[in-house]
PDB file of C-alpha atoms in Angstrom:
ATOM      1  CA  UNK W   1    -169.039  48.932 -54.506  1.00  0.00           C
ATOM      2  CA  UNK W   2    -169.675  47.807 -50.779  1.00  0.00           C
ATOM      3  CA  UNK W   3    -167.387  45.933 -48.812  1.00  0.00           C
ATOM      4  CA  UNK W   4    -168.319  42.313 -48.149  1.00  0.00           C
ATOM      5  CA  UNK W   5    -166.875  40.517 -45.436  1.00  0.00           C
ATOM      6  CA  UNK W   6    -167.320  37.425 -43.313  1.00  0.00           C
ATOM      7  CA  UNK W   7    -168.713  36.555 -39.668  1.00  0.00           C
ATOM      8  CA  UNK W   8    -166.393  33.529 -38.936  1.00  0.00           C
ATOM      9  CA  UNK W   9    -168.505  32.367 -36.583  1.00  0.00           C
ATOM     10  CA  UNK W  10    -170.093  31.005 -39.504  1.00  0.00           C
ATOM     11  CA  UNK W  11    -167.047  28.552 -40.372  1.00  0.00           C
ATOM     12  CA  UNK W  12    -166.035  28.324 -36.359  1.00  0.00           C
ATOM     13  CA  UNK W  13    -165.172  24.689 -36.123  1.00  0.00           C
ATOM     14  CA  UNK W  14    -162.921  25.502 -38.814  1.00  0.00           C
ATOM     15  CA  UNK W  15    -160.532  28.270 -37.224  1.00  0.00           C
ATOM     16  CA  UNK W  16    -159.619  26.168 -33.889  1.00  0.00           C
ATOM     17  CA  UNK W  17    -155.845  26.305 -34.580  1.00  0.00           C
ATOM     18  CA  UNK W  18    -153.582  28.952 -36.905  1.00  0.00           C
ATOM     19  CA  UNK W  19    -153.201  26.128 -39.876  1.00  0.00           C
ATOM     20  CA  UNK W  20    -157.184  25.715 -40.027  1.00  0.00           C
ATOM     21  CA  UNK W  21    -157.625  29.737 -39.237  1.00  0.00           C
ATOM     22  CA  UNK W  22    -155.129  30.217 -42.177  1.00  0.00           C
ATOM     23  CA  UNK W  23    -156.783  27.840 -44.548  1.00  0.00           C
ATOM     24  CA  UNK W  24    -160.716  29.217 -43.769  1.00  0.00           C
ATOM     25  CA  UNK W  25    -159.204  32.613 -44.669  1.00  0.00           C
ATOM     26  CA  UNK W  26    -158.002  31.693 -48.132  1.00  0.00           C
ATOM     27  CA  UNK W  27    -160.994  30.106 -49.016  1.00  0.00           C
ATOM     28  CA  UNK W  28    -163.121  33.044 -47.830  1.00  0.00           C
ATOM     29  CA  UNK W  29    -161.082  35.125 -49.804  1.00  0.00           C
ATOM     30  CA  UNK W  30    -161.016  33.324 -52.991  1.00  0.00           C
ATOM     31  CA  UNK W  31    -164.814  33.294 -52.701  1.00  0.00           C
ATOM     32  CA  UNK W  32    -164.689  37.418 -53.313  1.00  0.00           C
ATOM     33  CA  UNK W  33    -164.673  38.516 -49.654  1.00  0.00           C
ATOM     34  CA  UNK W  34    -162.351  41.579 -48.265  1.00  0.00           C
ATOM     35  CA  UNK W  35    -162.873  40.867 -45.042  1.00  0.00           C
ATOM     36  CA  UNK W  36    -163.497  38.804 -41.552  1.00  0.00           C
ATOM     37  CA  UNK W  37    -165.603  39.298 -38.007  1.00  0.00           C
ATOM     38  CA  UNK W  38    -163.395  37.621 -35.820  1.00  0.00           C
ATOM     39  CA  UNK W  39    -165.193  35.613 -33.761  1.00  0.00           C
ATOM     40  CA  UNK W  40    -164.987  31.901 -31.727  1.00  0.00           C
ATOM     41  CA  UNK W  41    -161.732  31.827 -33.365  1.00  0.00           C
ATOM     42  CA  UNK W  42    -159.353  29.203 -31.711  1.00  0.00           C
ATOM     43  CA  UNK W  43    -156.399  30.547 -29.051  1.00  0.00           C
ATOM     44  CA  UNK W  44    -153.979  31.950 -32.070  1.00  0.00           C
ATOM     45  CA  UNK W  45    -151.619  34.409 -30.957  1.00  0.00           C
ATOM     46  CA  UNK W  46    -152.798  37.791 -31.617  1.00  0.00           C
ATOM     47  CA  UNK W  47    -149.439  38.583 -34.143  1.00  0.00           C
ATOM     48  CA  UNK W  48    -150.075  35.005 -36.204  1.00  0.00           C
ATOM     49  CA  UNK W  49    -153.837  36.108 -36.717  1.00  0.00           C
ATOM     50  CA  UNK W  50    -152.783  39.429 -38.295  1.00  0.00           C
ATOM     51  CA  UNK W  51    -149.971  37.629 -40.269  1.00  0.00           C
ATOM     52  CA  UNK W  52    -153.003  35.397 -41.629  1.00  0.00           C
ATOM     53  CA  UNK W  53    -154.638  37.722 -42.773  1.00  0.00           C
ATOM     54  CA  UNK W  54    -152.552  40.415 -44.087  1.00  0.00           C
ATOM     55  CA  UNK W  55    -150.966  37.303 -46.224  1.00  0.00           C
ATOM     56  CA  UNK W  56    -154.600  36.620 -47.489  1.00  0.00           C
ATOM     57  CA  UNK W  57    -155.361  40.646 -48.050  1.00  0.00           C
ATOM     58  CA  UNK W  58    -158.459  40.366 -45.408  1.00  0.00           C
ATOM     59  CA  UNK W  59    -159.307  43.298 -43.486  1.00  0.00           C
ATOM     60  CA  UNK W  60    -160.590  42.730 -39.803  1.00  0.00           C
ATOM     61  CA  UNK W  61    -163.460  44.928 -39.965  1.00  0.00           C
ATOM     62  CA  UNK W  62    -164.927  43.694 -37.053  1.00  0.00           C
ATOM     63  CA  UNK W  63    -164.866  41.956 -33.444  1.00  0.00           C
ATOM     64  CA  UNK W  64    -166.503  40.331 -31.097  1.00  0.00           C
ATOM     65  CA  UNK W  65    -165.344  40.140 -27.681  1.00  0.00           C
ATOM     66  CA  UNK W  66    -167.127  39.463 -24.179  1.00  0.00           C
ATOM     67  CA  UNK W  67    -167.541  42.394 -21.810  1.00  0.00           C
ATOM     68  CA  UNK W  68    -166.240  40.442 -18.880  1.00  0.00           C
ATOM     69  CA  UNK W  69    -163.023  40.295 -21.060  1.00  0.00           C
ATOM     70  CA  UNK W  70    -163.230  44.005 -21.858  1.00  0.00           C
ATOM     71  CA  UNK W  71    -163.514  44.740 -18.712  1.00  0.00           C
ATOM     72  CA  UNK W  72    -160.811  42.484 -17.053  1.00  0.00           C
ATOM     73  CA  UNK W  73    -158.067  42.690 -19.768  1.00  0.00           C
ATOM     74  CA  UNK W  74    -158.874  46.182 -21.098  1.00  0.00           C
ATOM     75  CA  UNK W  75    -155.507  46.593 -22.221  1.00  0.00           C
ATOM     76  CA  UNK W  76    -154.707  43.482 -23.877  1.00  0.00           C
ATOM     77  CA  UNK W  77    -158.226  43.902 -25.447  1.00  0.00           C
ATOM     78  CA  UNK W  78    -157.217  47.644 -27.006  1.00  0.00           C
ATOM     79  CA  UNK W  79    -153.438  46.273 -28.099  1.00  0.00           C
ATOM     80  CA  UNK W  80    -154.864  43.214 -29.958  1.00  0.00           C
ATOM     81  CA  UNK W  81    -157.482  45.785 -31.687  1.00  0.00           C
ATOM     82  CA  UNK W  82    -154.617  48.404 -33.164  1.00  0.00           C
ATOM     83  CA  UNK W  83    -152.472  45.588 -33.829  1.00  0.00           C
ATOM     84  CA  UNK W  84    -155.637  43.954 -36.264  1.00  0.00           C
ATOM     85  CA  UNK W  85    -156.433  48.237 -37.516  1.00  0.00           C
ATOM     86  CA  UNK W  86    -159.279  47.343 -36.510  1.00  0.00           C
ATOM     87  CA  UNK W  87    -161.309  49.881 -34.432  1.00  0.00           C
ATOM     88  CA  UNK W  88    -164.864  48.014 -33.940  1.00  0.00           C
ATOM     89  CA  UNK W  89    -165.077  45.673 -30.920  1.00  0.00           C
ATOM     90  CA  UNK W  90    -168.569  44.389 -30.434  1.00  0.00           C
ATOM     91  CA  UNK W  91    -169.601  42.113 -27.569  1.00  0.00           C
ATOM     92  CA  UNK W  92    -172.254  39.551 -29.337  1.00  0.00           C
ATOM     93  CA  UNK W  93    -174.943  40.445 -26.684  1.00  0.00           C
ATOM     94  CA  UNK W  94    -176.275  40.876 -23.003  1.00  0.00           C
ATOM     95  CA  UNK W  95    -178.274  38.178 -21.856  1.00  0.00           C
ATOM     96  CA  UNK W  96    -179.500  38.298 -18.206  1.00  0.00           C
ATOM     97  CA  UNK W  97    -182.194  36.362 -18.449  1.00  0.00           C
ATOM     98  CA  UNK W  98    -186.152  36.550 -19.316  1.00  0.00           C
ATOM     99  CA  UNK W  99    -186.995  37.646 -15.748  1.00  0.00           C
ATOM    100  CA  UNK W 100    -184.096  40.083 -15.272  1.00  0.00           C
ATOM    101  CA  UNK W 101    -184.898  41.516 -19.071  1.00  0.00           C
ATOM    102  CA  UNK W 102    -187.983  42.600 -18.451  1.00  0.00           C
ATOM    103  CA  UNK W 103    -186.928  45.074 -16.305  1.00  0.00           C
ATOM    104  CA  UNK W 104    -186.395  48.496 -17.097  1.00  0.00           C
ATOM    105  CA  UNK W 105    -183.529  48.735 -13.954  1.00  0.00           C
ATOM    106  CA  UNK W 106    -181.561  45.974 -15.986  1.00  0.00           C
ATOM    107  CA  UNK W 107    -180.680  47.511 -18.973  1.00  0.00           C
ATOM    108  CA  UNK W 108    -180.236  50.924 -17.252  1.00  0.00           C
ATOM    109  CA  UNK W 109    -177.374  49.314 -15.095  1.00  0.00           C
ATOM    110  CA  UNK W 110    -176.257  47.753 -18.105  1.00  0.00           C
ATOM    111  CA  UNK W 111    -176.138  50.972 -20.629  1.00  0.00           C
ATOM    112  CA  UNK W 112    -173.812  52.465 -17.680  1.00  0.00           C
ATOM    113  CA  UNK W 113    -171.539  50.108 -17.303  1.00  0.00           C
ATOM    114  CA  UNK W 114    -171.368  49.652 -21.220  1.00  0.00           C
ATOM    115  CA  UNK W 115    -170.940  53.383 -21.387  1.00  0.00           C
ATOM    116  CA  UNK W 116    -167.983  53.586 -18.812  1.00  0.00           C
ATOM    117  CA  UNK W 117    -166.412  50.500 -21.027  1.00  0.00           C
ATOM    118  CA  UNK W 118    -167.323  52.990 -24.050  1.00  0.00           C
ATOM    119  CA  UNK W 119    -165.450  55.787 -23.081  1.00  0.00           C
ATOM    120  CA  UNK W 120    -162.515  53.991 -22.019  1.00  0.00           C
ATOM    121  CA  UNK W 121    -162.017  52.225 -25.324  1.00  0.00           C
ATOM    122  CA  UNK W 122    -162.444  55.467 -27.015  1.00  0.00           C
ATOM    123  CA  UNK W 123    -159.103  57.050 -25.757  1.00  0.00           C
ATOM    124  CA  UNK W 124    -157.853  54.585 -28.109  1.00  0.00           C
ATOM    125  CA  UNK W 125    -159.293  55.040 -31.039  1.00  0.00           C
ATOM    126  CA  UNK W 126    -161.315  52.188 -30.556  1.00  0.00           C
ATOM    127  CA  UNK W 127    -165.680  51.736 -30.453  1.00  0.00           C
ATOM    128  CA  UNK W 128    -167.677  49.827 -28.626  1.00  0.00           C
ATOM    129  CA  UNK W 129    -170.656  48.066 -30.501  1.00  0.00           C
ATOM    130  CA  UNK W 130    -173.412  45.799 -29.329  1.00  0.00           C
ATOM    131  CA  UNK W 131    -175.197  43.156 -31.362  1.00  0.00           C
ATOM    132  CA  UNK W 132    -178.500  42.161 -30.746  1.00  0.00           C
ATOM    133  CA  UNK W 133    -180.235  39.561 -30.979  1.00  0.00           C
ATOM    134  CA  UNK W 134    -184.278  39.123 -30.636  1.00  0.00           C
ATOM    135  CA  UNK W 135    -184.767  39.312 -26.809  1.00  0.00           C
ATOM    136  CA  UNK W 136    -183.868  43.290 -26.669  1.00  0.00           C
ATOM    137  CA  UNK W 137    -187.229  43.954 -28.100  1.00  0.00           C
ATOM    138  CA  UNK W 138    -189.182  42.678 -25.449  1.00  0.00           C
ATOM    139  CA  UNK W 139    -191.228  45.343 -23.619  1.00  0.00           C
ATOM    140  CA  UNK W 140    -189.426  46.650 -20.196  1.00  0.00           C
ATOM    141  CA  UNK W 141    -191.233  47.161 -16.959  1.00  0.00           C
ATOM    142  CA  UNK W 142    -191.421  51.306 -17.606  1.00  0.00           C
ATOM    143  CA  UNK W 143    -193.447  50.469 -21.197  1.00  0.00           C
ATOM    144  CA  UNK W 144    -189.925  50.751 -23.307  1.00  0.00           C
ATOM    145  CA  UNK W 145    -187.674  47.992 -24.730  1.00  0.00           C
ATOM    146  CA  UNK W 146    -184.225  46.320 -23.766  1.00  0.00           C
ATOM    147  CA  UNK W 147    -183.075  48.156 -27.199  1.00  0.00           C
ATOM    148  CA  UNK W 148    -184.942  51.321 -26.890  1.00  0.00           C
ATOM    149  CA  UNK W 149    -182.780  52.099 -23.651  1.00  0.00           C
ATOM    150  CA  UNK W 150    -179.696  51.471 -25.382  1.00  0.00           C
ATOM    151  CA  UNK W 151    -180.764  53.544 -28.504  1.00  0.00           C
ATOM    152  CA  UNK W 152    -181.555  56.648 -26.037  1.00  0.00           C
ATOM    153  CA  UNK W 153    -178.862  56.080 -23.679  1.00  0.00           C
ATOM    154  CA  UNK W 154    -175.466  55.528 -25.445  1.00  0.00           C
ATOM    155  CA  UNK W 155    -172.838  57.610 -26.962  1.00  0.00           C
ATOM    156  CA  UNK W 156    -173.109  57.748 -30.581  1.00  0.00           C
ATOM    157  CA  UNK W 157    -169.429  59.305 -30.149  1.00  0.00           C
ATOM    158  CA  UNK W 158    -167.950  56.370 -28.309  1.00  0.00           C
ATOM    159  CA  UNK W 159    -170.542  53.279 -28.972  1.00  0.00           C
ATOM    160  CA  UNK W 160    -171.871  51.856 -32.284  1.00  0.00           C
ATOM    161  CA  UNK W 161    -174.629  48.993 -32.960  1.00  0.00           C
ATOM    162  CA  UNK W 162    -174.319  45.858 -35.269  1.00  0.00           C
ATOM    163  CA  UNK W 163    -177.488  45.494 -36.137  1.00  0.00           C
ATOM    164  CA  UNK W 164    -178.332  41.886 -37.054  1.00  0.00           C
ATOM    165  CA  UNK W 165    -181.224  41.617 -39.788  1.00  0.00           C
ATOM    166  CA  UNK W 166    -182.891  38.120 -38.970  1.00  0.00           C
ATOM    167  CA  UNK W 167    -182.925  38.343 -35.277  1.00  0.00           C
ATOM    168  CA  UNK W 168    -184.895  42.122 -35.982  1.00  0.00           C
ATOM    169  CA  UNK W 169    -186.903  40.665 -38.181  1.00  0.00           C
ATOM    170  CA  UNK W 170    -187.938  37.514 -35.670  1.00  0.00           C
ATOM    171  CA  UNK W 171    -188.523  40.052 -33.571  1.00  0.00           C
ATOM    172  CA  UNK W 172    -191.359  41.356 -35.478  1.00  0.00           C
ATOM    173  CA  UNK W 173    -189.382  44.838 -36.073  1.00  0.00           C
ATOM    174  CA  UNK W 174    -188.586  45.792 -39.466  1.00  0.00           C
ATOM    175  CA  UNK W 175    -184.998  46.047 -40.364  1.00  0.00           C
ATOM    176  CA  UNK W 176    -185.034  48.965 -43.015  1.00  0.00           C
ATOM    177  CA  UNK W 177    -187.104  51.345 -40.246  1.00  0.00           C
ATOM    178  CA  UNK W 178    -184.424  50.301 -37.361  1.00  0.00           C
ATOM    179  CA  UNK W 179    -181.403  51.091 -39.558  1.00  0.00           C
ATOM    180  CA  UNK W 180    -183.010  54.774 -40.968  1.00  0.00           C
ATOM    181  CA  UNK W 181    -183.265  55.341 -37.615  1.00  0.00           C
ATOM    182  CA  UNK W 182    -179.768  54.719 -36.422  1.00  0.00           C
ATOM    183  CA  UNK W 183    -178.434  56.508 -39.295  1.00  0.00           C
ATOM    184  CA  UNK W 184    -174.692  57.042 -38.723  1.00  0.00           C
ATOM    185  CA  UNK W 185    -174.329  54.464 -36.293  1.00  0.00           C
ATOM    186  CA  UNK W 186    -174.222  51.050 -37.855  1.00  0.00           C
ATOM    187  CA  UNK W 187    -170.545  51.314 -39.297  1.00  0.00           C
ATOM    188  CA  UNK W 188    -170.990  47.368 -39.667  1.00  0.00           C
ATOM    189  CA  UNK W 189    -173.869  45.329 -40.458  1.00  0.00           C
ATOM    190  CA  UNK W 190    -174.907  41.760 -39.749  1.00  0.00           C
ATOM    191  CA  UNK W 191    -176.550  40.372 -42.842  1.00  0.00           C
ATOM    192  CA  UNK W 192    -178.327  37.131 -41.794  1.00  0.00           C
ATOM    193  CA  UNK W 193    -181.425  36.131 -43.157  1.00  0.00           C
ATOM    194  CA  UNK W 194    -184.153  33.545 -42.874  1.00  0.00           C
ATOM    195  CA  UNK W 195    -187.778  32.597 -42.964  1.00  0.00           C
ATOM    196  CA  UNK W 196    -189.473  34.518 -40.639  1.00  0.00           C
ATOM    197  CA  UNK W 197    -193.300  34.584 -39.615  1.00  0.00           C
ATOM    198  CA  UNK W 198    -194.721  36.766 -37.075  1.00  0.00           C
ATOM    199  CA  UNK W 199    -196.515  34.797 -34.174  1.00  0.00           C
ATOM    200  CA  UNK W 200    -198.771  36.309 -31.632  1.00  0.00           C
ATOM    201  CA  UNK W 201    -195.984  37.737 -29.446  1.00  0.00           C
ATOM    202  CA  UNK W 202    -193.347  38.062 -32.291  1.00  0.00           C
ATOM    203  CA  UNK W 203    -190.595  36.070 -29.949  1.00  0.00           C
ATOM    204  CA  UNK W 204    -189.730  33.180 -31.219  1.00  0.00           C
ATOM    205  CA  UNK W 205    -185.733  31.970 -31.872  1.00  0.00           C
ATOM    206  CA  UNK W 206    -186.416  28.938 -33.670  1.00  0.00           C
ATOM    207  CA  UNK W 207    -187.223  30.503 -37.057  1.00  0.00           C
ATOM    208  CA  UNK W 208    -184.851  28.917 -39.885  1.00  0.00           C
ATOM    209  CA  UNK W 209    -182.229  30.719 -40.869  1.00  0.00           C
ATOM    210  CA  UNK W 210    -181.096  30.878 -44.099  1.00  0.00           C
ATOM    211  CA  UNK W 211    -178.220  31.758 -47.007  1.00  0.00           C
ATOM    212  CA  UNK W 212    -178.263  35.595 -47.333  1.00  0.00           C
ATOM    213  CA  UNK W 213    -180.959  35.944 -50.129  1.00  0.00           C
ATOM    214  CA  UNK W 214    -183.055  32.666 -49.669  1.00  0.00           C
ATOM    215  CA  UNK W 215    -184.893  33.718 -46.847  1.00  0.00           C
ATOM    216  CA  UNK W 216    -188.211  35.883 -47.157  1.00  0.00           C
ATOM    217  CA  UNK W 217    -186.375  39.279 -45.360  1.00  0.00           C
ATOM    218  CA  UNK W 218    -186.871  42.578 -47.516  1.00  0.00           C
ATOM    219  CA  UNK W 219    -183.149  43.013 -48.723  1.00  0.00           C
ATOM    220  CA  UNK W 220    -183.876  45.872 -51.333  1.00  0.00           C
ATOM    221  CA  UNK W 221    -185.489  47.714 -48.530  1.00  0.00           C
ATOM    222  CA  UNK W 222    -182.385  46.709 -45.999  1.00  0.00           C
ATOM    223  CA  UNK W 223    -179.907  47.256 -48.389  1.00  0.00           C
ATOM    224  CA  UNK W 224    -181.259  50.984 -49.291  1.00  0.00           C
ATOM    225  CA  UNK W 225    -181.780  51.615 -45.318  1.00  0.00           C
ATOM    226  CA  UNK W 226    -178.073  49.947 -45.112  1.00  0.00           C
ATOM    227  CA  UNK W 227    -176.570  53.111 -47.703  1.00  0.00           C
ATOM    228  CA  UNK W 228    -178.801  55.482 -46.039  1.00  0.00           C
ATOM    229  CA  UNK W 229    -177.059  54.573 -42.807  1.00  0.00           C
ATOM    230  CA  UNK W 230    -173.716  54.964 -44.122  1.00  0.00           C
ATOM    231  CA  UNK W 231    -173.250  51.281 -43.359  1.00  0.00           C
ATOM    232  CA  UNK W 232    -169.217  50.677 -44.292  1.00  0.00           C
ATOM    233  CA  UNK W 233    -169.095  46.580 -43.981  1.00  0.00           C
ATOM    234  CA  UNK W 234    -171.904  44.854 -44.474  1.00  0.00           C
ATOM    235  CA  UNK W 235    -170.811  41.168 -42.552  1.00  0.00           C
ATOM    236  CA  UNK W 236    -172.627  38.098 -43.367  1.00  0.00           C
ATOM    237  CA  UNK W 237    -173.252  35.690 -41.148  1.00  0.00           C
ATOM    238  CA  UNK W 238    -175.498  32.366 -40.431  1.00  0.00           C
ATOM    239  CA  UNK W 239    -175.217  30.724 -37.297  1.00  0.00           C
ATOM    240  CA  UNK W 240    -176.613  27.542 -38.681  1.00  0.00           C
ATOM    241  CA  UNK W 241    -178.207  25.402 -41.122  1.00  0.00           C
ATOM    242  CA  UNK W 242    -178.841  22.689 -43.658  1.00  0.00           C
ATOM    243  CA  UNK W 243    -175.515  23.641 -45.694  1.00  0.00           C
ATOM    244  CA  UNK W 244    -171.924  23.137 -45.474  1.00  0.00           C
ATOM    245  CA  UNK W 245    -170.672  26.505 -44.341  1.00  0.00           C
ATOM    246  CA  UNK W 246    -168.340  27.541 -46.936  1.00  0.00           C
ATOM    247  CA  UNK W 247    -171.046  26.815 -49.136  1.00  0.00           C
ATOM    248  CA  UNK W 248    -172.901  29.083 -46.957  1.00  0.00           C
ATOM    249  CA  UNK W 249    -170.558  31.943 -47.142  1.00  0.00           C
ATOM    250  CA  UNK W 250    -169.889  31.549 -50.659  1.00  0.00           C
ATOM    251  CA  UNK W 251    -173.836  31.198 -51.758  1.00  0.00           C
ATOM    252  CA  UNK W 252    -174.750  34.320 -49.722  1.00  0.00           C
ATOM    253  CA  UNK W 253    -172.051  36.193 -51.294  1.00  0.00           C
ATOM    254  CA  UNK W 254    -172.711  35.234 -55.083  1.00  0.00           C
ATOM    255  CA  UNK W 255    -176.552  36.368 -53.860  1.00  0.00           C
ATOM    256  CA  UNK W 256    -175.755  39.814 -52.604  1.00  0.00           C
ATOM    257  CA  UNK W 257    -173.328  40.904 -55.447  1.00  0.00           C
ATOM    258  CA  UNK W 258    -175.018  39.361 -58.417  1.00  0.00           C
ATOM    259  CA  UNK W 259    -178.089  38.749 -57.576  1.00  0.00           C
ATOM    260  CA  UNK W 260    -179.200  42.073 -55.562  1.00  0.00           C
ATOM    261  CA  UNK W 261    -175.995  43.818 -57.073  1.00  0.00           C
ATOM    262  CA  UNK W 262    -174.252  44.951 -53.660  1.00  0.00           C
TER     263      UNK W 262
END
């Protein structure tokens, strides 16, 4: 059966301090969930956060982590990361702007210096992922895309990508075909979903986003893409909407295993 966890940015104004962090974790857990995607989680001392959650039985499968941080406090970064087992940082995107991103020079600068960061984090164990969002499909100035430079010109040995389903999808891109094609490189996966519609460009961020499973994304073609890939956490996440969160969580979850039988 495939591991379920949770993107706490989903419940974030409820992990602010260690008592709220310790009480989102048990309910995520009781829900069915085996593990977490820390993320906007409040300052908790690295050691309490791990006591959390090995008291709850949650894995931290998953990171994410700015690259100014990764870059400034490298080795606080790597410590916190084998302290947690957990070997996939992710930054939660690279935004320069919608001038700056159409231009092919951008994300070749980028891809370097994400490389360099790459490498360096490999020495310990560790990989470097990047999660997108819908702006990275946007056609570059030499006819590619913000994503297709970062699919030709990273490591698959040191870098990994968390692909996110809805903001693909609002992207006009089709989930299933993007996760074939990065087949061995999506160790975790960002199931989010929502109702999308294609408009004339395909770029719009204000499409609602939905409880894993009530949206109109195809998740029997995602989810057989997703094994195909060798996917090993698949990490659901909404960053917002009409329901309480936990409800949220808990809904998408009881969707995915007994409803699409994940």
């Amino acid at each position: 059966m495939e591991k379920l966890a949770a993107q706490l940015y989903t419940v974030r104004d409820f992990t602010k301090t260690a008592k709220d962090f310790a009480k989102t974790c048990r309910k995520i857990r009781a829900m069915g969930y085996e593990g977490v995607q820390l993320s906007a989680v409040g300052p908790i001392p690295p050691r309490e956060i791990q006591k959390i959650l090995d008291g709850e039985g949650l894995a931290c499968v998953a990171t994410h982590v700015s690259l100014d941080r990764i870059e400034k406090e490298t080795q606080a970064v790597i410590d916190e990361h084998l302290l947690w087992n957990c070997p996939h940082i992710a930054i939660g995107g690279f935004f320069p702007g919608e001038e700056e991103e159409r231009k092919a020079k951008t994300w070749k600068d980028f891809t370097a210096r994400f490389s360099k960061l790459g490498k360096s984090l490999s020495k310990a164990g560790l990989v470097l992922g990047y999660h997108n969002h819908f702006h990275e499909f946007i056609q570059t100035s030499d006819g590619l895309t913000g994503y297709e430079h970062l699919i030709r010109e990273l490591d698959p040995a040191t870098t990994w990508f968390e692909v996110d389903t809805y903001w693909v999808a609002a992207a006009g891109k089709s989930p299933a075909a993007l996760l074939r094609r990065l087949a061995h490189r999506v160790p975790c996966l960002h199931l989010k979903d929502g109702k999308v519609s294609r408009r004339k460009e395909g770029f719009a961020p204000d499409f609602a986003i939905t409880e894993v499973g009530d949206g109109n994304l195809d998740w029997p073609q995602i989810l057989e893409a997703a094994r195909f890939a060798g996917t090993q956490w698949y990490i659901v996440e909404r960053d917002n909407g009409e329901m309480e969160p936990f409800r949220s969580l808990e809904r998408s979850f009881r969707n995915l295993r007994f409803t699409m039988g994940l």
